[in-house]
Amino acid sequence: MYLPLLRPIGSADFFVSGDVVIDECAAIAPGVILQADAGCRMTIAAGACVGMGAILHAHKGNLEVAAGAIIGAGVLVVGTSKIGANACIGACSTILSSDIEQEQVVPAGSVFGDSSRHKVVTPETPTDTPVAGPKDSVEQSNPDVSETPANTPESTDPTPDADASDTTEAAAEVPAQPQTPTHGQRQLNRLMLTLFPHGQSLNRNVQNGPSTDGT
């Protein structure tokens, strides 16, 4: 929490206005303003301590600071209030027409009695409420469409899958690869006669039988 810096006090005196009663054993720091409106009264008991720059203003009633109470620097007390004995109010706090109990500790920067500030309560989402997902949104937007389980007879589609038919057509369009012919002994003999017409390969024709061309 950010707390503003206190400005240095140029004077060791404090300001008093109206019906203000200060015990001689109370400690009042420099720069303190003690003010009581007409018909109101402020009393500061023995042992009380009011910090530097604090403002105490009795308005529409009495303001009482009990014995041993400590009011920090920069504290603002306005209205009808009673600061209990040995109570401690942190620096830069604001007390508006509110009582501080005996030995109560008020953290620095606190605000008491300000009814102009209302706490905004955000409603919490119930934990047992299901959160709509993408599937739920589709079902809500199409209430007439009913989902049929995949394992029921109604879900069986006799029409072949479009992807399967496309695959069959693509396979049919692929041209057939030419088959490599298998050469036998006769074709080999003919090849040898062509390459070596005067060679000894002619003698093999008698053993292997006549060739297809009658030679």
PDB file of C-alpha atoms in Angstrom:
ATOM      1  CA  MET A   1       0.000   0.000   0.000  1.00  0.00           C
ATOM      2  CA  TYR A   2       1.297   3.420  -0.968  1.00  0.00           C
ATOM      3  CA  LEU A   3       1.447   5.967   1.858  1.00  0.00           C
ATOM      4  CA  PRO A   4       2.118   9.626   1.016  1.00  0.00           C
ATOM      5  CA  LEU A   5       5.198  11.266   2.449  1.00  0.00           C
ATOM      6  CA  LEU A   6       4.627  13.792   5.209  1.00  0.00           C
ATOM      7  CA  ARG A   7       5.720  17.312   4.550  1.00  0.00           C
ATOM      8  CA  PRO A   8       8.218  18.763   6.986  1.00  0.00           C
ATOM      9  CA  ILE A   9       6.752  20.947   9.692  1.00  0.00           C
ATOM     10  CA  GLY A  10       8.261  24.435   9.769  1.00  0.00           C
ATOM     11  CA  SER A  11       6.966  25.189  13.239  1.00  0.00           C
ATOM     12  CA  ALA A  12       7.075  23.317  16.547  1.00  0.00           C
ATOM     13  CA  ASP A  13       3.604  24.520  17.442  1.00  0.00           C
ATOM     14  CA  PHE A  14       0.218  22.861  16.909  1.00  0.00           C
ATOM     15  CA  PHE A  15      -3.110  24.520  16.221  1.00  0.00           C
ATOM     16  CA  VAL A  16      -6.047  24.409  18.644  1.00  0.00           C
ATOM     17  CA  SER A  17      -9.540  25.789  17.925  1.00  0.00           C
ATOM     18  CA  GLY A  18     -12.801  25.521  19.896  1.00  0.00           C
ATOM     19  CA  ASP A  19     -13.517  23.631  23.109  1.00  0.00           C
ATOM     20  CA  VAL A  20     -10.410  21.428  23.271  1.00  0.00           C
ATOM     21  CA  VAL A  21      -9.127  20.021  26.588  1.00  0.00           C
ATOM     22  CA  ILE A  22      -5.603  18.599  26.545  1.00  0.00           C
ATOM     23  CA  ASP A  23      -4.074  16.863  29.574  1.00  0.00           C
ATOM     24  CA  GLU A  24      -0.673  18.163  30.511  1.00  0.00           C
ATOM     25  CA  CYS A  25       0.769  14.647  30.250  1.00  0.00           C
ATOM     26  CA  ALA A  26      -0.395  14.170  26.642  1.00  0.00           C
ATOM     27  CA  ALA A  27       2.111  14.446  23.794  1.00  0.00           C
ATOM     28  CA  ILE A  28       1.127  16.554  20.817  1.00  0.00           C
ATOM     29  CA  ALA A  29       3.562  16.590  17.885  1.00  0.00           C
ATOM     30  CA  PRO A  30       4.232  19.671  15.719  1.00  0.00           C
ATOM     31  CA  GLY A  31       1.799  20.445  12.936  1.00  0.00           C
ATOM     32  CA  VAL A  32      -1.219  18.851  14.660  1.00  0.00           C
ATOM     33  CA  ILE A  33      -4.629  20.497  14.199  1.00  0.00           C
ATOM     34  CA  LEU A  34      -7.164  20.101  17.015  1.00  0.00           C
ATOM     35  CA  GLN A  35     -10.520  21.663  16.228  1.00  0.00           C
ATOM     36  CA  ALA A  36     -13.974  21.440  17.807  1.00  0.00           C
ATOM     37  CA  ASP A  37     -17.094  22.919  16.238  1.00  0.00           C
ATOM     38  CA  ALA A  38     -19.557  25.028  18.188  1.00  0.00           C
ATOM     39  CA  GLY A  39     -21.462  22.889  20.678  1.00  0.00           C
ATOM     40  CA  CYS A  40     -18.844  20.084  20.414  1.00  0.00           C
ATOM     41  CA  ARG A  41     -15.970  19.187  22.704  1.00  0.00           C
ATOM     42  CA  MET A  42     -12.639  17.377  22.314  1.00  0.00           C
ATOM     43  CA  THR A  43     -10.726  15.798  25.197  1.00  0.00           C
ATOM     44  CA  ILE A  44      -7.251  14.249  25.088  1.00  0.00           C
ATOM     45  CA  ALA A  45      -6.402  12.212  28.194  1.00  0.00           C
ATOM     46  CA  ALA A  46      -3.073  11.707  29.942  1.00  0.00           C
ATOM     47  CA  GLY A  47      -0.488   9.597  28.143  1.00  0.00           C
ATOM     48  CA  ALA A  48      -2.161   9.996  24.747  1.00  0.00           C
ATOM     49  CA  CYS A  49       0.113  10.679  21.804  1.00  0.00           C
ATOM     50  CA  VAL A  50      -0.901  12.492  18.608  1.00  0.00           C
ATOM     51  CA  GLY A  51       1.592  12.164  15.746  1.00  0.00           C
ATOM     52  CA  MET A  52       2.941  14.874  13.479  1.00  0.00           C
ATOM     53  CA  GLY A  53       0.489  16.330  10.979  1.00  0.00           C
ATOM     54  CA  ALA A  54      -2.584  14.585  12.435  1.00  0.00           C
ATOM     55  CA  ILE A  55      -5.965  16.332  12.240  1.00  0.00           C
ATOM     56  CA  LEU A  56      -8.651  15.789  14.877  1.00  0.00           C
ATOM     57  CA  HIS A  57     -11.969  17.515  14.211  1.00  0.00           C
ATOM     58  CA  ALA A  58     -14.941  17.176  16.559  1.00  0.00           C
ATOM     59  CA  HIS A  59     -18.049  17.554  14.378  1.00  0.00           C
ATOM     60  CA  LYS A  60     -21.711  17.037  15.368  1.00  0.00           C
ATOM     61  CA  GLY A  61     -20.641  15.571  18.691  1.00  0.00           C
ATOM     62  CA  ASN A  62     -17.735  14.998  21.037  1.00  0.00           C
ATOM     63  CA  LEU A  63     -14.381  13.478  20.205  1.00  0.00           C
ATOM     64  CA  GLU A  64     -12.527  11.690  22.993  1.00  0.00           C
ATOM     65  CA  VAL A  65      -8.995  10.307  23.011  1.00  0.00           C
ATOM     66  CA  ALA A  66      -8.583   7.984  25.994  1.00  0.00           C
ATOM     67  CA  ALA A  67      -5.459   7.537  28.099  1.00  0.00           C
ATOM     68  CA  GLY A  68      -2.489   5.928  26.410  1.00  0.00           C
ATOM     69  CA  ALA A  69      -4.014   6.024  22.920  1.00  0.00           C
ATOM     70  CA  ILE A  70      -1.574   6.511  20.062  1.00  0.00           C
ATOM     71  CA  ILE A  71      -2.595   8.344  16.902  1.00  0.00           C
ATOM     72  CA  GLY A  72      -0.035   8.050  14.117  1.00  0.00           C
ATOM     73  CA  ALA A  73       1.289  10.739  11.840  1.00  0.00           C
ATOM     74  CA  GLY A  74      -1.066  12.072   9.191  1.00  0.00           C
ATOM     75  CA  VAL A  75      -4.193  10.502  10.745  1.00  0.00           C
ATOM     76  CA  LEU A  76      -7.557  12.185  10.118  1.00  0.00           C
ATOM     77  CA  VAL A  77     -10.298  11.834  12.753  1.00  0.00           C
ATOM     78  CA  VAL A  78     -13.541  13.629  11.926  1.00  0.00           C
ATOM     79  CA  GLY A  79     -16.974  13.487  13.564  1.00  0.00           C
ATOM     80  CA  THR A  80     -18.138  11.895  16.772  1.00  0.00           C
ATOM     81  CA  SER A  81     -15.579   9.335  17.869  1.00  0.00           C
ATOM     82  CA  LYS A  82     -14.017   7.704  20.883  1.00  0.00           C
ATOM     83  CA  ILE A  83     -10.480   6.372  20.700  1.00  0.00           C
ATOM     84  CA  GLY A  84     -10.178   3.692  23.380  1.00  0.00           C
ATOM     85  CA  ALA A  85      -7.416   3.432  25.927  1.00  0.00           C
ATOM     86  CA  ASN A  86      -4.081   2.147  24.609  1.00  0.00           C
ATOM     87  CA  ALA A  87      -5.502   1.885  21.085  1.00  0.00           C
ATOM     88  CA  CYS A  88      -3.101   2.385  18.208  1.00  0.00           C
ATOM     89  CA  ILE A  89      -4.042   3.988  14.887  1.00  0.00           C
ATOM     90  CA  GLY A  90      -1.530   3.575  12.069  1.00  0.00           C
ATOM     91  CA  ALA A  91      -0.219   6.465  10.026  1.00  0.00           C
ATOM     92  CA  CYS A  92      -2.332   8.050   7.284  1.00  0.00           C
ATOM     93  CA  SER A  93      -5.538   6.343   8.466  1.00  0.00           C
ATOM     94  CA  THR A  94      -8.979   7.967   8.299  1.00  0.00           C
ATOM     95  CA  ILE A  95     -11.601   7.640  11.045  1.00  0.00           C
ATOM     96  CA  LEU A  96     -15.038   9.062  10.215  1.00  0.00           C
ATOM     97  CA  SER A  97     -17.489   9.077  13.133  1.00  0.00           C
ATOM     98  CA  SER A  98     -16.334   5.646  14.261  1.00  0.00           C
ATOM     99  CA  ASP A  99     -15.220   4.322  17.632  1.00  0.00           C
ATOM    100  CA  ILE A 100     -11.945   2.486  18.116  1.00  0.00           C
ATOM    101  CA  GLU A 101     -12.061  -0.171  20.814  1.00  0.00           C
ATOM    102  CA  GLN A 102      -9.657  -0.348  23.730  1.00  0.00           C
ATOM    103  CA  GLU A 103      -6.202  -1.685  22.717  1.00  0.00           C
ATOM    104  CA  GLN A 104      -7.389  -2.070  19.117  1.00  0.00           C
ATOM    105  CA  VAL A 105      -4.700  -1.817  16.443  1.00  0.00           C
ATOM    106  CA  VAL A 106      -5.631  -0.093  13.193  1.00  0.00           C
ATOM    107  CA  PRO A 107      -3.234  -0.809  10.275  1.00  0.00           C
ATOM    108  CA  ALA A 108      -1.676   2.143   8.483  1.00  0.00           C
ATOM    109  CA  GLY A 109      -3.739   3.575   5.646  1.00  0.00           C
ATOM    110  CA  SER A 110      -7.036   2.157   6.947  1.00  0.00           C
ATOM    111  CA  VAL A 111     -10.422   3.795   6.456  1.00  0.00           C
ATOM    112  CA  PHE A 112     -13.224   3.514   9.029  1.00  0.00           C
ATOM    113  CA  GLY A 113     -16.778   4.791   8.662  1.00  0.00           C
ATOM    114  CA  ASP A 114     -16.695   5.755   4.974  1.00  0.00           C
ATOM    115  CA  SER A 115     -20.156   4.714   3.721  1.00  0.00           C
ATOM    116  CA  SER A 116     -19.573   6.199   0.252  1.00  0.00           C
ATOM    117  CA  ARG A 117     -17.409   3.236  -0.730  1.00  0.00           C
ATOM    118  CA  HIS A 118     -19.255   0.034  -1.449  1.00  0.00           C
ATOM    119  CA  LYS A 119     -17.610  -3.290  -1.983  1.00  0.00           C
ATOM    120  CA  VAL A 120     -18.468  -4.790  -5.357  1.00  0.00           C
ATOM    121  CA  VAL A 121     -19.277  -8.458  -4.929  1.00  0.00           C
ATOM    122  CA  THR A 122     -18.704 -10.524  -8.050  1.00  0.00           C
ATOM    123  CA  PRO A 123     -21.033 -13.549  -8.228  1.00  0.00           C
ATOM    124  CA  GLU A 124     -19.117 -16.790  -8.283  1.00  0.00           C
ATOM    125  CA  THR A 125     -19.799 -19.372 -10.949  1.00  0.00           C
ATOM    126  CA  PRO A 126     -21.203 -22.584  -9.392  1.00  0.00           C
ATOM    127  CA  THR A 127     -18.688 -25.392  -9.590  1.00  0.00           C
ATOM    128  CA  ASP A 128     -21.375 -27.981 -10.373  1.00  0.00           C
ATOM    129  CA  THR A 129     -22.609 -26.133 -13.464  1.00  0.00           C
ATOM    130  CA  PRO A 130     -21.214 -27.795 -16.608  1.00  0.00           C
ATOM    131  CA  VAL A 131     -19.338 -25.510 -18.921  1.00  0.00           C
ATOM    132  CA  ALA A 132     -20.586 -25.569 -22.487  1.00  0.00           C
ATOM    133  CA  GLY A 133     -17.960 -26.730 -24.940  1.00  0.00           C
ATOM    134  CA  PRO A 134     -17.787 -26.678 -28.746  1.00  0.00           C
ATOM    135  CA  LYS A 135     -19.924 -29.810 -29.001  1.00  0.00           C
ATOM    136  CA  ASP A 136     -22.652 -28.354 -26.782  1.00  0.00           C
ATOM    137  CA  SER A 137     -22.742 -25.156 -28.837  1.00  0.00           C
ATOM    138  CA  VAL A 138     -23.285 -27.160 -32.031  1.00  0.00           C
ATOM    139  CA  GLU A 139     -26.109 -29.135 -30.465  1.00  0.00           C
ATOM    140  CA  GLN A 140     -27.801 -25.989 -29.203  1.00  0.00           C
ATOM    141  CA  SER A 141     -27.553 -24.258 -32.569  1.00  0.00           C
ATOM    142  CA  ASN A 142     -29.015 -27.333 -34.373  1.00  0.00           C
ATOM    143  CA  PRO A 143     -31.726 -28.741 -32.084  1.00  0.00           C
ATOM    144  CA  ASP A 144     -33.363 -30.765 -34.926  1.00  0.00           C
ATOM    145  CA  VAL A 145     -30.221 -32.755 -35.679  1.00  0.00           C
ATOM    146  CA  SER A 146     -29.993 -35.943 -33.621  1.00  0.00           C
ATOM    147  CA  GLU A 147     -26.794 -37.884 -33.225  1.00  0.00           C
ATOM    148  CA  THR A 148     -26.961 -41.613 -33.974  1.00  0.00           C
ATOM    149  CA  PRO A 149     -24.407 -43.872 -32.284  1.00  0.00           C
ATOM    150  CA  ALA A 150     -21.846 -45.374 -34.622  1.00  0.00           C
ATOM    151  CA  ASN A 151     -22.450 -48.948 -33.415  1.00  0.00           C
ATOM    152  CA  THR A 152     -26.198 -49.008 -34.190  1.00  0.00           C
ATOM    153  CA  PRO A 153     -27.587 -50.610 -37.376  1.00  0.00           C
ATOM    154  CA  GLU A 154     -28.953 -47.257 -38.519  1.00  0.00           C
ATOM    155  CA  SER A 155     -25.451 -45.850 -38.725  1.00  0.00           C
ATOM    156  CA  THR A 156     -24.307 -48.505 -41.290  1.00  0.00           C
ATOM    157  CA  ASP A 157     -24.047 -46.903 -44.713  1.00  0.00           C
ATOM    158  CA  PRO A 158     -24.205 -49.390 -47.663  1.00  0.00           C
ATOM    159  CA  THR A 159     -22.759 -46.782 -49.997  1.00  0.00           C
ATOM    160  CA  PRO A 160     -18.994 -47.286 -50.369  1.00  0.00           C
ATOM    161  CA  ASP A 161     -16.772 -44.649 -48.947  1.00  0.00           C
ATOM    162  CA  ALA A 162     -15.937 -41.802 -51.309  1.00  0.00           C
ATOM    163  CA  ASP A 163     -12.268 -42.009 -50.424  1.00  0.00           C
ATOM    164  CA  ALA A 164     -12.158 -45.735 -51.281  1.00  0.00           C
ATOM    165  CA  SER A 165     -13.795 -45.167 -54.676  1.00  0.00           C
ATOM    166  CA  ASP A 166     -11.362 -42.375 -55.457  1.00  0.00           C
ATOM    167  CA  THR A 167      -8.459 -44.676 -54.620  1.00  0.00           C
ATOM    168  CA  THR A 168      -9.816 -47.419 -56.940  1.00  0.00           C
ATOM    169  CA  GLU A 169     -10.237 -44.991 -59.830  1.00  0.00           C
ATOM    170  CA  ALA A 170      -6.741 -43.634 -59.309  1.00  0.00           C
ATOM    171  CA  ALA A 171      -5.320 -47.182 -59.386  1.00  0.00           C
ATOM    172  CA  ALA A 172      -7.196 -47.944 -62.612  1.00  0.00           C
ATOM    173  CA  GLU A 173      -5.799 -44.869 -64.311  1.00  0.00           C
ATOM    174  CA  VAL A 174      -2.173 -45.909 -63.690  1.00  0.00           C
ATOM    175  CA  PRO A 175      -0.813 -47.476 -66.959  1.00  0.00           C
ATOM    176  CA  ALA A 176       0.361 -51.073 -66.737  1.00  0.00           C
ATOM    177  CA  GLN A 177       4.101 -51.510 -66.771  1.00  0.00           C
ATOM    178  CA  PRO A 178       5.450 -53.527 -69.772  1.00  0.00           C
ATOM    179  CA  GLN A 179       6.564 -56.985 -68.792  1.00  0.00           C
ATOM    180  CA  THR A 180      10.151 -57.955 -69.486  1.00  0.00           C
ATOM    181  CA  PRO A 181      10.233 -60.959 -71.836  1.00  0.00           C
ATOM    182  CA  THR A 182      11.955 -64.107 -70.663  1.00  0.00           C
ATOM    183  CA  HIS A 183      14.469 -65.448 -73.183  1.00  0.00           C
ATOM    184  CA  GLY A 184      14.980 -69.188 -73.594  1.00  0.00           C
ATOM    185  CA  GLN A 185      17.846 -71.209 -75.042  1.00  0.00           C
ATOM    186  CA  ARG A 186      16.568 -70.878 -78.602  1.00  0.00           C
ATOM    187  CA  GLN A 187      16.478 -67.102 -78.489  1.00  0.00           C
ATOM    188  CA  LEU A 188      19.977 -67.133 -77.041  1.00  0.00           C
ATOM    189  CA  ASN A 189      21.222 -69.349 -79.921  1.00  0.00           C
ATOM    190  CA  ARG A 190      19.710 -67.017 -82.472  1.00  0.00           C
ATOM    191  CA  LEU A 191      21.435 -64.087 -80.825  1.00  0.00           C
ATOM    192  CA  MET A 192      24.768 -65.917 -80.921  1.00  0.00           C
ATOM    193  CA  LEU A 193      24.310 -66.748 -84.651  1.00  0.00           C
ATOM    194  CA  THR A 194      23.648 -63.116 -85.362  1.00  0.00           C
ATOM    195  CA  LEU A 195      26.698 -61.928 -83.499  1.00  0.00           C
ATOM    196  CA  PHE A 196      29.079 -64.761 -84.513  1.00  0.00           C
ATOM    197  CA  PRO A 197      27.890 -66.221 -87.814  1.00  0.00           C
ATOM    198  CA  HIS A 198      31.215 -68.013 -88.408  1.00  0.00           C
ATOM    199  CA  GLY A 199      31.820 -69.132 -84.869  1.00  0.00           C
ATOM    200  CA  GLN A 200      31.569 -72.524 -83.242  1.00  0.00           C
ATOM    201  CA  SER A 201      28.224 -71.548 -81.769  1.00  0.00           C
ATOM    202  CA  LEU A 202      26.598 -73.095 -84.864  1.00  0.00           C
ATOM    203  CA  ASN A 203      27.460 -76.539 -83.572  1.00  0.00           C
ATOM    204  CA  ARG A 204      25.128 -76.001 -80.644  1.00  0.00           C
ATOM    205  CA  ASN A 205      22.076 -75.911 -82.885  1.00  0.00           C
ATOM    206  CA  VAL A 206      22.325 -79.642 -83.456  1.00  0.00           C
ATOM    207  CA  GLN A 207      22.346 -80.347 -79.771  1.00  0.00           C
ATOM    208  CA  ASN A 208      19.635 -77.861 -78.844  1.00  0.00           C
ATOM    209  CA  GLY A 209      17.411 -78.643 -81.830  1.00  0.00           C
ATOM    210  CA  PRO A 210      16.466 -76.623 -84.835  1.00  0.00           C
ATOM    211  CA  SER A 211      15.723 -72.980 -84.318  1.00  0.00           C
ATOM    212  CA  THR A 212      12.407 -71.350 -84.988  1.00  0.00           C
ATOM    213  CA  ASP A 213      13.531 -69.864 -88.311  1.00  0.00           C
ATOM    214  CA  GLY A 214      14.359 -73.327 -89.754  1.00  0.00           C
ATOM    215  CA  THR A 215      18.160 -72.968 -89.748  1.00  0.00           C
TER     216      THR A 215
END
